[in-house]
mmCIF file of C-alpha atoms in Angstrom:
data_model
loop_
_atom_site.group_PDB
_atom_site.id
_atom_site.type_symbol
_atom_site.label_atom_id
_atom_site.label_comp_id
_atom_site.label_asym_id
_atom_site.label_seq_id
_atom_site.Cartn_x
_atom_site.Cartn_y
_atom_site.Cartn_z
ATOM 1 C CA GLU A 254 14.658 18.143 -14.074
ATOM 2 C CA PRO A 255 14.989 17.638 -10.353
ATOM 3 C CA GLU A 256 15.138 13.927 -9.638
ATOM 4 C CA VAL A 257 15.537 11.474 -6.608
ATOM 5 C CA THR A 258 19.038 9.732 -6.495
ATOM 6 C CA GLN A 259 19.779 6.242 -4.717
ATOM 7 C CA THR A 260 23.233 4.915 -3.990
ATOM 8 C CA PRO A 261 24.335 2.427 -4.344
ATOM 9 C CA SER A 262 22.429 0.788 -7.381
ATOM 10 C CA HIS A 263 23.789 -2.459 -6.069
ATOM 11 C CA GLN A 264 24.522 -3.749 -2.746
ATOM 12 C CA VAL A 265 25.809 -7.212 -1.839
ATOM 13 C CA THR A 266 25.727 -8.332 1.605
ATOM 14 C CA GLN A 267 26.170 -11.452 3.876
ATOM 15 C CA MET A 268 23.260 -12.281 6.190
ATOM 16 C CA GLY A 269 23.520 -10.943 9.331
ATOM 17 C CA GLN A 270 25.567 -7.549 8.250
ATOM 18 C CA GLU A 271 23.952 -4.175 8.454
ATOM 19 C CA VAL A 272 23.479 -2.015 5.276
ATOM 20 C CA ILE A 273 22.909 1.605 4.779
ATOM 21 C CA LEU A 274 20.997 2.595 1.486
ATOM 22 C CA ARG A 275 21.157 6.158 0.510
ATOM 23 C CA CYS A 276 18.683 8.685 -0.814
ATOM 24 C CA VAL A 277 18.753 12.303 -1.798
ATOM 25 C CA PRO A 278 15.273 13.405 -2.195
ATOM 26 C CA ILE A 279 14.439 16.387 -4.265
ATOM 27 C CA SER A 280 15.523 19.416 -2.628
ATOM 28 C CA ASN A 281 12.625 21.292 -1.938
ATOM 29 C CA HIS A 282 10.736 18.345 -0.902
ATOM 30 C CA LEU A 283 9.752 17.723 3.055
ATOM 31 C CA TYR A 284 8.191 14.532 2.751
ATOM 32 C CA PHE A 285 10.435 11.167 2.427
ATOM 33 C CA TYR A 286 9.681 7.463 1.923
ATOM 34 C CA TRP A 287 11.018 4.148 1.602
ATOM 35 C CA TYR A 288 9.313 1.423 -0.187
ATOM 36 C CA ARG A 289 10.327 -1.967 -1.397
ATOM 37 C CA GLN A 290 9.721 -4.617 -4.152
ATOM 38 C CA ILE A 291 10.430 -8.334 -3.661
ATOM 39 C CA LEU A 292 11.490 -9.429 -7.313
ATOM 40 C CA GLY A 293 8.332 -10.199 -8.928
ATOM 41 C CA GLN A 294 5.779 -8.882 -6.118
ATOM 42 C CA LYS A 295 4.174 -5.437 -5.214
ATOM 43 C CA VAL A 296 5.709 -2.465 -4.111
ATOM 44 C CA GLU A 297 5.374 -2.307 -0.137
ATOM 45 C CA PHE A 298 5.391 0.748 2.162
ATOM 46 C CA LEU A 299 8.067 0.766 4.627
ATOM 47 C CA VAL A 300 8.203 4.080 5.879
ATOM 48 C CA SER A 301 7.174 7.718 5.634
ATOM 49 C CA PHE A 302 9.472 10.862 7.216
ATOM 50 C CA TYR A 303 8.327 14.255 7.784
ATOM 51 C CA ASN A 304 9.900 16.885 9.853
ATOM 52 C CA ASN A 305 12.697 14.775 11.210
ATOM 53 C CA GLU A 306 10.441 11.784 12.583
ATOM 54 C CA ILE A 307 8.618 9.071 11.336
ATOM 55 C CA SER A 308 5.195 9.842 10.170
ATOM 56 C CA GLU A 309 3.550 6.172 9.167
ATOM 57 C CA LYS A 310 5.523 2.725 9.049
ATOM 58 C CA SER A 311 4.381 -0.545 7.757
ATOM 59 C CA GLU A 312 4.244 -3.859 9.805
ATOM 60 C CA ILE A 313 7.273 -4.747 7.711
ATOM 61 C CA PHE A 314 9.341 -1.723 9.070
ATOM 62 C CA ASP A 315 10.487 -3.580 12.581
ATOM 63 C CA ASP A 316 13.165 -2.876 14.751
ATOM 64 C CA GLN A 317 15.719 -3.719 12.303
ATOM 65 C CA PHE A 318 14.795 -0.906 10.207
ATOM 66 C CA SER A 319 15.560 2.518 10.964
ATOM 67 C CA VAL A 320 15.606 5.834 9.001
ATOM 68 C CA GLU A 321 17.638 8.822 9.493
ATOM 69 C CA ARG A 322 18.082 12.382 8.072
ATOM 70 C CA PRO A 323 21.601 12.786 8.819
ATOM 71 C CA ASP A 324 22.085 16.380 7.049
ATOM 72 C CA GLY A 325 20.168 18.610 4.655
ATOM 73 C CA SER A 326 20.374 16.203 1.734
ATOM 74 C CA ASN A 327 20.371 12.833 2.553
ATOM 75 C CA PHE A 328 17.958 10.539 3.754
ATOM 76 C CA THR A 329 18.963 6.911 4.732
ATOM 77 C CA LEU A 330 17.493 3.535 5.215
ATOM 78 C CA LYS A 331 19.432 1.395 7.688
ATOM 79 C CA ILE A 332 18.938 -2.271 8.421
ATOM 80 C CA ARG A 333 20.437 -3.557 11.086
ATOM 81 C CA SER A 334 21.184 -7.428 10.708
ATOM 82 C CA THR A 335 20.040 -8.384 7.124
ATOM 83 C CA LYS A 336 18.072 -11.610 6.461
ATOM 84 C CA LEU A 337 17.518 -13.186 3.234
ATOM 85 C CA GLU A 338 14.314 -12.284 2.693
ATOM 86 C CA ASP A 339 15.417 -8.431 2.797
ATOM 87 C CA SER A 340 16.648 -8.993 -0.697
ATOM 88 C CA ALA A 341 14.545 -6.572 -2.764
ATOM 89 C CA MET A 342 14.494 -3.276 -4.565
ATOM 90 C CA TYR A 343 14.248 -0.688 -2.337
ATOM 91 C CA PHE A 344 13.159 2.684 -3.717
ATOM 92 C CA CYS A 345 13.307 6.382 -1.940
ATOM 93 C CA ALA A 346 10.555 8.616 -2.868
ATOM 94 C CA SER A 347 9.778 12.285 -1.888
ATOM 95 C CA SER A 348 6.936 14.832 -2.059
ATOM 96 C CA VAL A 349 6.968 18.139 -1.582
ATOM 97 C CA SER A 350 4.816 18.440 1.419
ATOM 98 C CA LEU A 351 1.986 15.681 1.776
ATOM 99 C CA PRO A 352 1.682 12.264 1.104
ATOM 100 C CA THR A 353 -1.010 13.074 -1.234
ATOM 101 C CA ASP A 354 1.037 15.245 -3.313
ATOM 102 C CA THR A 355 2.927 13.553 -6.102
ATOM 103 C CA GLN A 356 5.382 11.338 -4.836
ATOM 104 C CA TYR A 357 8.681 11.025 -6.955
ATOM 105 C CA PHE A 358 10.602 7.690 -6.841
ATOM 106 C CA GLY A 359 14.196 6.954 -7.140
ATOM 107 C CA PRO A 360 15.723 4.336 -9.583
ATOM 108 C CA GLY A 361 16.103 1.947 -6.579
ATOM 109 C CA THR A 362 18.857 0.111 -4.852
ATOM 110 C CA ARG A 363 18.787 -3.559 -5.571
ATOM 111 C CA LEU A 364 19.766 -5.609 -2.113
ATOM 112 C CA THR A 365 20.901 -8.909 -2.192
ATOM 113 C CA VAL A 366 21.490 -10.725 0.988
ATOM 114 C CA LEU A 367 23.474 -13.843 0.624
ATOM 115 C CA GLY B 628 -6.677 -6.087 6.370
ATOM 116 C CA GLU B 629 -6.397 -4.039 3.282
ATOM 117 C CA SER B 630 -5.841 -5.555 -0.217
ATOM 118 C CA VAL B 631 -5.510 -3.967 -3.541
ATOM 119 C CA GLY B 632 -5.734 -6.262 -6.785
ATOM 120 C CA LEU B 633 -5.545 -6.203 -10.226
ATOM 121 C CA HIS B 634 -8.085 -8.086 -12.464
ATOM 122 C CA LEU B 635 -5.252 -9.075 -15.284
ATOM 123 C CA PRO B 636 -1.740 -9.690 -15.076
ATOM 124 C CA THR B 637 -0.830 -9.130 -18.491
ATOM 125 C CA LEU B 638 -2.616 -6.884 -21.085
ATOM 126 C CA SER B 639 -1.773 -7.208 -24.629
ATOM 127 C CA VAL B 640 -2.823 -4.383 -27.123
ATOM 128 C CA GLN B 641 -2.228 -3.535 -30.656
ATOM 129 C CA GLU B 642 -0.378 -0.117 -31.417
ATOM 130 C CA GLY B 643 -3.063 2.772 -31.764
ATOM 131 C CA ASP B 644 -5.769 0.516 -29.753
ATOM 132 C CA ASN B 645 -6.846 1.990 -26.318
ATOM 133 C CA SER B 646 -5.736 0.282 -23.284
ATOM 134 C CA ILE B 647 -8.008 -0.388 -20.046
ATOM 135 C CA ILE B 648 -6.372 -1.516 -16.830
ATOM 136 C CA ASN B 649 -8.186 -1.860 -13.900
ATOM 137 C CA CYS B 650 -7.897 -2.038 -9.883
ATOM 138 C CA ALA B 651 -9.926 -3.201 -7.194
ATOM 139 C CA TYR B 652 -9.703 -1.821 -3.412
ATOM 140 C CA SER B 653 -11.278 -2.842 -0.236
ATOM 141 C CA ASN B 654 -11.148 -0.103 2.209
ATOM 142 C CA SER B 655 -14.084 2.250 1.781
ATOM 143 C CA ALA B 656 -12.175 4.923 3.796
ATOM 144 C CA SER B 657 -9.553 5.478 0.760
ATOM 145 C CA ASP B 658 -9.239 8.868 -0.369
ATOM 146 C CA TYR B 659 -6.514 8.963 -2.782
ATOM 147 C CA PHE B 660 -5.373 7.006 -5.685
ATOM 148 C CA ILE B 661 -2.515 7.084 -8.037
ATOM 149 C CA TRP B 662 -1.645 5.117 -11.066
ATOM 150 C CA TYR B 663 2.263 4.148 -11.754
ATOM 151 C CA LYS B 664 4.197 3.112 -14.985
ATOM 152 C CA GLN B 665 6.747 1.007 -14.065
ATOM 153 C CA GLU B 666 9.372 0.054 -16.873
ATOM 154 C CA SER B 667 11.918 -2.927 -16.319
ATOM 155 C CA GLY B 668 14.764 -1.939 -14.055
ATOM 156 C CA LYS B 669 13.334 1.599 -13.057
ATOM 157 C CA GLY B 670 11.655 3.050 -9.994
ATOM 158 C CA PRO B 671 7.731 3.745 -10.479
ATOM 159 C CA GLN B 672 7.091 7.066 -12.229
ATOM 160 C CA PHE B 673 3.589 8.738 -11.569
ATOM 161 C CA ILE B 674 1.063 8.640 -14.182
ATOM 162 C CA ILE B 675 -2.098 10.526 -12.921
ATOM 163 C CA ASP B 676 -3.918 10.454 -9.567
ATOM 164 C CA ILE B 677 -7.425 11.143 -8.323
ATOM 165 C CA ARG B 678 -9.063 12.140 -5.139
ATOM 166 C CA SER B 679 -12.115 10.342 -3.659
ATOM 167 C CA ASN B 680 -14.045 13.474 -4.178
ATOM 168 C CA MET B 681 -13.818 13.089 -8.135
ATOM 169 C CA ASP B 682 -14.809 9.950 -10.222
ATOM 170 C CA LYS B 683 -13.128 11.202 -13.079
ATOM 171 C CA ARG B 684 -9.822 12.773 -14.408
ATOM 172 C CA GLN B 685 -8.127 13.322 -17.439
ATOM 173 C CA GLY B 686 -4.265 13.653 -18.430
ATOM 174 C CA GLN B 687 -2.288 13.331 -21.751
ATOM 175 C CA ARG B 688 -3.708 10.555 -23.308
ATOM 176 C CA VAL B 689 -4.737 9.032 -19.940
ATOM 177 C CA THR B 690 -7.812 8.903 -17.993
ATOM 178 C CA VAL B 691 -8.459 7.882 -14.486
ATOM 179 C CA LEU B 692 -12.042 6.319 -13.672
ATOM 180 C CA LEU B 693 -12.897 5.773 -9.828
ATOM 181 C CA ASN B 694 -16.124 4.456 -8.939
ATOM 182 C CA LYS B 695 -16.336 4.421 -5.057
ATOM 183 C CA THR B 696 -19.816 2.176 -4.942
ATOM 184 C CA VAL B 697 -17.751 -1.027 -5.833
ATOM 185 C CA LYS B 698 -14.197 0.227 -4.921
ATOM 186 C CA HIS B 699 -13.165 0.079 -8.530
ATOM 187 C CA LEU B 700 -10.324 2.413 -10.152
ATOM 188 C CA SER B 701 -9.403 1.967 -14.035
ATOM 189 C CA LEU B 702 -6.846 3.685 -16.087
ATOM 190 C CA GLN B 703 -7.512 4.360 -19.333
ATOM 191 C CA ILE B 704 -4.781 4.841 -22.447
ATOM 192 C CA ALA B 705 -5.429 6.207 -25.307
ATOM 193 C CA ALA B 706 -3.669 5.560 -28.741
ATOM 194 C CA THR B 707 -1.415 2.926 -27.197
ATOM 195 C CA GLN B 708 2.046 3.426 -28.148
ATOM 196 C CA PRO B 709 5.175 1.145 -27.866
ATOM 197 C CA GLY B 710 6.723 3.372 -25.261
ATOM 198 C CA ASP B 711 3.695 2.384 -23.199
ATOM 199 C CA SER B 712 5.024 -1.075 -22.754
ATOM 200 C CA ALA B 713 5.489 -1.204 -18.959
ATOM 201 C CA VAL B 714 4.025 -2.586 -15.730
ATOM 202 C CA TYR B 715 1.180 -0.593 -14.567
ATOM 203 C CA PHE B 716 0.009 -0.514 -10.877
ATOM 204 C CA CYS B 717 -2.326 1.194 -9.051
ATOM 205 C CA ALA B 718 -1.660 2.672 -5.030
ATOM 206 C CA VAL B 719 -4.138 3.461 -2.567
ATOM 207 C CA THR B 720 -3.922 5.739 0.582
ATOM 208 C CA ALA B 721 -6.225 6.393 3.575
ATOM 209 C CA GLY B 722 -4.745 8.456 5.619
ATOM 210 C CA GLY B 723 -0.911 8.262 4.308
ATOM 211 C CA LYS B 724 -0.095 4.745 4.178
ATOM 212 C CA PHE B 725 -0.116 3.457 0.559
ATOM 213 C CA GLN B 726 -0.799 0.141 -0.629
ATOM 214 C CA PHE B 727 -0.099 -1.008 -3.897
ATOM 215 C CA GLY B 728 -1.498 -3.410 -6.531
ATOM 216 C CA ALA B 729 0.461 -6.264 -7.903
ATOM 217 C CA GLY B 730 0.659 -4.499 -11.662
ATOM 218 C CA THR B 731 -0.571 -5.456 -15.100
ATOM 219 C CA GLN B 732 2.235 -5.952 -17.584
ATOM 220 C CA VAL B 733 1.035 -3.968 -20.805
ATOM 221 C CA VAL B 734 2.692 -5.187 -24.048
ATOM 222 C CA VAL B 735 2.456 -3.230 -27.115
ATOM 223 C CA THR B 736 2.084 -5.265 -30.260
ATOM 224 C CA PRO B 737 2.916 -3.690 -33.785
#
């Protein structure tokens, strides 16, 4: 069964450093998403991406965040200058065409900012 | 602003019994609702969804009920099994931007 994959599974970085989290969505999906989940808290929507541009973004997704589809398979989330409060699980998801199609989540990347 | 809340943080249920997990939302324009299951260390897993033009939808051992009048959503799991132990949370959207509930931890006891 096709699945969303994410790398790395765990990323440790120093405050102020840039990180890039990588995702490979399911191959025939067209809508991509990033979510984050701070330990013990609810999942929070960050951004959705369709047709090579941001479709929706939340208040959390400020100028330090960016997303990119650098090739036909990868979908990345870049955090330009990490802060301690960016420590969280980051989940990538994809859906066939619409946000109201079933979204399939990846296993997540645990980001730890020291 | 929008809020999505769950009524109970932990639900302990005996194996074989039915489980009911509740979710309240505040945005009356919400038009699509999803229940997810999240096991420890894993990403959310889709269970069942419902659109605002329906009030009930059934899957395999799961039923979602939607009451738009009181802005309430519930997930019923029939004959709960040990493998159902997980955190369950609802997600609600109006126009594609999802908001998630905090989650209910379901603990299945033998």
